[in-house]
Amino acid sequence: MRAMAIPTQTQIDARHPSLQDVDPFIGTAATGLPPARGLAATWWFPKPQVGNTHPGATSPFGMVSACAYSGAYPTGYGRYGKNTQGVPETIFPRLEASGFTHFQQSGTGMIRKYYNYVRVTPMVQPLDDLGQSWALGDETAHPGYYAASLDTGIRCEITVGEKVAVHRYTFPESRSARAVVDLTCGGLAIDRSRTVPLRAQVEITGKGQAQGTVVVEGVPLSFYLEVDSPGWRQMLWHDRRLIDGGTRLDFDSIRHTTLRAFGLVFIGPATAGQSIELRIGFSLRGQEQAQENLRRECGSGQPAFDRVQVNTGERWARHLEQIQVEGGTQARRTVFGSALYHSLIKPCIADDESPFWPYGGPFAFDICTMWDIYKTQLPLLQAIAPKRAVDIMESLIRVCEEEGNFPIGYRMARGADRFSRQGSALAHTALADIHALGIGDLDWQWALVHMDDDLRRQYGEDFLDKGVVHPITHTLDLAFAHHCTARIAHALGDDDLSRSLFEYSENWVNAFEEDTGLLRESTFYEGGKWNYSFRLMQDMAARIKLAGGDAAFVAMLDSFFGFGAPPVRQPGRAASLQEMADGYALNRFEGLNNEPDMEAPWAYHWAGRPDRTAQVVHSALTWQFGTGPGGLPGNDDSGGLSAWYVWASLGLFPVAGQNLFLIHPPAFSRSVMQFSQGELTIETTGHIEQKISSDGIDEEPPVQYVQSATLDGKALDGPHIPASRLHRGGRLHLQLGSSPTSWGQSVRPPSLSH
């Protein structure tokens, strides 16, 4: 039987055009967008102006990602120091790497703990030089593949599967080439950002084979490794000294003061152009399962790089082809394709890999954080990857069982509540939407128990006793979580619980000042009270009435979005306290640089002004995103920002937890999206293709407005559709024009009191 030929990357790209619109380098450097014009020039960026993505090899929601490791921001790949605001400080004059690490995060900000475990370094230098960085050149990347050359003359290629990584190194001529595996690398090589293993064990098990376990932050990360390197020796090393003849190392207790680097090394002569392949299977449930993972994805004892790369490329193509767009400039299509790609990297989901409970099922980690992803990314997964969306929530229910609360953020570490300052009870929104959509097979009676109990933890205790809690944003979180939980309780027939929860949900009003219509004075996480005052609540009609009615509410929004305001100056490098205070005093939209107010443009819908939404979204899509490494306005935060771009470009915005989509003008003339239960086609009449900043424009293109809409031929009087209806698919037709009409002014999205 003849072996089937493995297709080349060119053949894969030809078969799947969606892969060609992805640029993994977008967001990997400091923001480098052309100066904004018009409305976008009035928005102010408080957070770091850097995307914090990496271009490494990834698999959709896969357990493993791998990229060059410099030890700096972003994510261990890059040239920047720690940064909480303004332009990031450059600490390396060049892109460089000391090796290639695994489990890199994507887009997260300064969370202090990064994975970057198991560093693999190809070398032609002595072991004493391990840790030195070499210049990176000739980088290339596409979904599932990353390659670069070190200035030592070594060509480095990496691909990953769901639970494996495969490295291929092509050496120059050398008498003593090496592939070094360092098991002590973790986190970032920046002050207070390093992760030190607590315990470790590693052993050589055969020719070109090794296995081990490193315990990091209470989690046992196991690996099984194979190397194809004919004629090379293999040894253990400790403190940069080879252990000749040794086959096993054990460390029962490691501390910062006692840590000495250790690992494996493969050494031998290399002719010019000779390649070696190093394959690693990972598991959080032991070395035997790590070996099984390697066998399942790589086969047994044979080169697997091309096979794994093709399989991961096909997996990416299946996910990216869930949304197809027509029209737009190449720059806009590249930004869109890359945003969709970044939306599907995290959270990591490792099936049957939880180290915290013994049974099978999904284990979702690297959820950094719910605060970033619950408004945009989780609704996107519910639409185009519904099984994975359900898997994430099933995993979080298991975490709640084990640790006592739903996490706001969850990493490959014990402790689910470490991000609790950001928000409260945010998982409830995704659970409410999944229940309303009827996807998956969660045990809803059991889920309801945990949802209800979680409302009484942490900030929830004061909320129940006093009806208000500070930071004041948690009052909004908890009121809305009570609303979401009440809806599920009502659907399950628990009327007493539902009534009680609905009563508590009405306490959202206690968060607002009656005289200003804004949130009460409080402390705010990465923003001010204006940034949080236009959240899309369950009763927007009452919210607008509290602000003084439609006209007053629209005036507040106009001020917030900078209508009629002059351009602002963004924070520079090492921004002073006064500079930041002056910026916050603007009370201005954060311009997609941060998460708190990313849904605020759609608040206009409830005041009968969808034309204003169109103007804000149009300006953001034109000026705030672009091609190239500096193409993001701020941290991508695990894909939350990129998912915003995807929805905004499609002309739809999900209102998390409310079973609702809002309509605005799309950026493409036509798109086809595979929702959870059917295919939705979004068509337009009157659409005019418009360029974005990366196309080299000097002035903002004219705004287009939705003038009428139909769904399957039936007129839509208002700018909204139930999510459960949209998920069934159909044909949404939007008539666009250069000026707004009365459409969407009188028929508002639903509110509890209207």
XYZ file of C-alpha atoms in Angstrom, residues 263-502:
240
model
C 16.983 19.163 32.320
C 17.984 17.027 29.341
C 20.436 17.511 26.512
C 20.963 15.751 23.189
C 24.460 16.260 21.702
C 26.114 15.201 18.481
C 27.780 16.246 15.231
C 25.705 17.912 12.526
C 26.369 18.329 8.857
C 25.204 21.528 7.210
C 21.443 21.305 6.655
C 20.932 18.325 8.965
C 17.610 18.373 10.828
C 16.477 16.766 14.045
C 12.907 16.382 15.268
C 11.881 16.653 18.908
C 8.353 15.575 19.885
C 6.739 16.261 23.253
C 3.422 14.989 24.581
C 1.988 16.799 27.610
C -0.509 15.854 30.295
C -1.704 17.136 33.655
C -2.447 13.544 34.689
C 0.903 11.868 34.575
C 3.638 10.632 32.301
C 1.740 7.623 31.019
C -1.084 9.816 29.750
C 1.486 12.213 28.248
C 2.902 9.279 26.266
C -0.591 8.280 25.143
C -1.221 11.847 23.974
C 2.009 11.779 21.981
C 1.156 8.459 20.340
C -2.354 9.567 19.439
C -1.221 12.728 17.617
C 2.275 11.823 16.429
C 2.218 8.080 15.893
C 5.021 5.839 17.057
C 8.743 6.443 16.545
C 8.647 8.273 13.233
C 8.889 11.867 11.996
C 5.584 13.587 12.680
C 6.146 17.297 12.037
C 4.411 17.492 8.669
C 1.510 15.304 9.768
C 0.833 17.333 12.916
C 1.148 20.604 11.009
C -1.370 19.479 8.377
C -3.839 18.189 10.967
C -3.673 21.420 12.959
C -3.969 23.509 9.787
C -7.089 21.583 8.822
C -8.470 22.036 12.317
C -7.903 25.773 12.073
C -9.526 25.897 8.643
C -12.679 24.190 9.939
C -13.002 26.784 12.691
C -12.162 29.832 10.582
C -14.559 28.763 7.829
C -17.463 29.050 10.264
C -17.570 32.703 9.197
C -16.983 33.794 5.612
C -17.099 37.402 4.466
C -17.265 38.980 1.036
C -15.920 42.343 -0.047
C -13.654 44.683 1.839
C -10.081 45.691 1.125
C -7.328 43.165 1.708
C -6.260 45.064 4.819
C -9.765 44.839 6.294
C -9.996 41.137 5.433
C -6.618 40.475 7.064
C -7.627 42.279 10.228
C -10.914 40.364 10.318
C -9.338 36.951 9.661
C -6.669 37.582 12.279
C -9.269 38.745 14.804
C -11.278 35.570 14.274
C -8.079 33.536 14.697
C -7.154 35.308 17.938
C -10.697 34.757 19.231
C -10.254 30.976 19.028
C -6.870 30.425 20.699
C -8.078 30.673 24.297
C -9.381 29.431 26.646
C -7.240 26.291 26.622
C -9.362 23.175 26.923
C -7.675 19.915 27.870
C -10.172 17.066 27.705
C -9.798 14.462 30.466
C -6.796 16.323 31.907
C -7.983 17.946 35.129
C -5.441 17.401 37.922
C -8.046 18.437 40.497
C -10.776 15.829 40.011
C -10.433 12.168 38.989
C -13.166 11.794 36.370
C -13.163 12.654 32.694
C -14.581 15.584 30.818
C -13.248 18.979 29.771
C -10.782 20.974 31.838
C -10.622 24.626 30.768
C -7.654 26.643 31.932
C -5.963 29.896 30.957
C -9.233 31.778 31.331
C -7.686 35.206 31.760
C -10.217 36.458 32.457
C -14.009 36.226 32.408
C -14.060 40.018 32.786
C -12.354 40.216 29.390
C -14.223 37.534 27.461
C -17.783 37.210 28.773
C -19.267 40.050 26.700
C -17.857 39.144 23.280
C -15.762 35.992 23.077
C -18.036 33.554 24.908
C -21.061 34.570 22.764
C -18.878 34.028 19.685
C -17.995 30.519 20.853
C -21.653 29.810 21.585
C -22.348 30.620 17.947
C -19.510 28.978 15.991
C -18.040 26.514 18.511
C -21.042 25.634 20.692
C -19.613 22.361 21.988
C -16.520 24.122 23.247
C -18.629 26.891 24.810
C -20.557 24.257 26.745
C -17.315 22.475 27.657
C -15.958 25.674 29.191
C -19.023 26.108 31.362
C -19.052 22.437 32.375
C -15.437 22.826 33.427
C -16.223 25.941 35.469
C -19.061 24.130 37.221
C -16.535 21.430 38.192
C -14.151 24.117 39.458
C -17.012 25.536 41.509
C -17.599 22.097 43.026
C -13.920 21.710 43.913
C -13.027 25.240 45.029
C -16.326 26.694 46.197
C -16.915 29.475 43.690
C -17.187 30.235 39.994
C -13.869 31.722 38.925
C -13.555 35.173 37.444
C -10.272 33.987 35.974
C -8.706 30.559 35.982
C -5.177 29.450 35.162
C -3.068 26.337 35.296
C -2.892 26.764 39.063
C -4.930 26.203 42.169
C -7.165 29.043 43.293
C -10.092 30.265 41.210
C -10.837 33.607 42.873
C -7.559 35.441 42.303
C -9.200 37.852 39.851
C -12.188 38.648 42.053
C -11.434 42.401 42.088
C -12.402 42.565 38.415
C -15.978 41.378 38.751
C -18.486 39.105 40.436
C -20.526 36.156 39.182
C -19.732 36.675 35.495
C -20.096 33.007 34.544
C -23.834 33.387 35.163
C -24.244 35.411 31.962
C -22.824 32.690 29.721
C -24.831 30.000 31.533
C -28.039 31.995 31.027
C -27.371 32.341 27.302
C -26.468 28.679 26.842
C -29.673 27.684 28.619
C -31.771 30.051 26.501
C -30.148 28.714 23.314
C -30.761 25.095 24.314
C -27.266 23.947 23.355
C -25.347 21.209 25.105
C -26.450 18.790 27.796
C -25.500 20.459 31.064
C -27.247 19.230 34.198
C -29.192 22.427 34.765
C -30.599 21.497 38.147
C -27.050 20.967 39.372
C -25.826 24.118 37.632
C -28.591 26.132 39.299
C -27.460 24.957 42.731
C -23.971 26.322 42.092
C -25.205 29.532 40.474
C -27.425 30.278 43.439
C -24.751 29.431 46.019
C -22.133 31.495 44.209
C -24.273 34.619 44.597
C -23.710 34.422 48.359
C -19.917 34.374 48.245
C -17.355 37.162 48.500
C -18.996 40.493 47.572
C -22.345 38.715 47.396
C -22.725 38.648 51.185
C -22.845 42.431 51.474
C -25.055 42.642 48.390
C -27.648 40.395 50.025
C -27.497 42.260 53.345
C -27.333 45.847 52.092
C -28.531 45.799 48.480
C -25.384 47.590 47.412
C -21.682 46.789 47.535
C -18.422 48.542 46.735
C -16.615 48.593 44.359
C -19.945 49.725 42.951
C -19.487 47.806 39.682
C -19.941 44.597 41.666
C -23.459 45.784 42.503
C -24.230 45.751 38.773
C -22.523 42.366 38.352
C -24.447 40.751 41.192
C -27.797 42.278 40.286
C -27.430 40.999 36.738
C -26.239 37.577 37.912
C -29.363 37.325 40.075
C -31.427 38.174 36.985
C -29.683 35.490 34.916
C -30.069 32.878 37.640
C -33.730 33.810 38.152
C -34.452 33.169 34.471
C -33.028 29.667 34.702
C -34.843 28.968 37.970
C -38.118 30.077 36.363
C -37.518 27.866 33.323
C -36.835 24.906 35.604
C -40.066 25.481 37.528
C -38.547 26.754 40.789
C -40.893 29.717 41.128
C -40.054 30.568 44.757
C -36.335 30.817 44.008
C -37.035 32.721 40.818
C -39.158 35.345 42.609
C -36.553 35.820 45.316
C -33.736 36.210 42.813
C -35.704 38.662 40.664
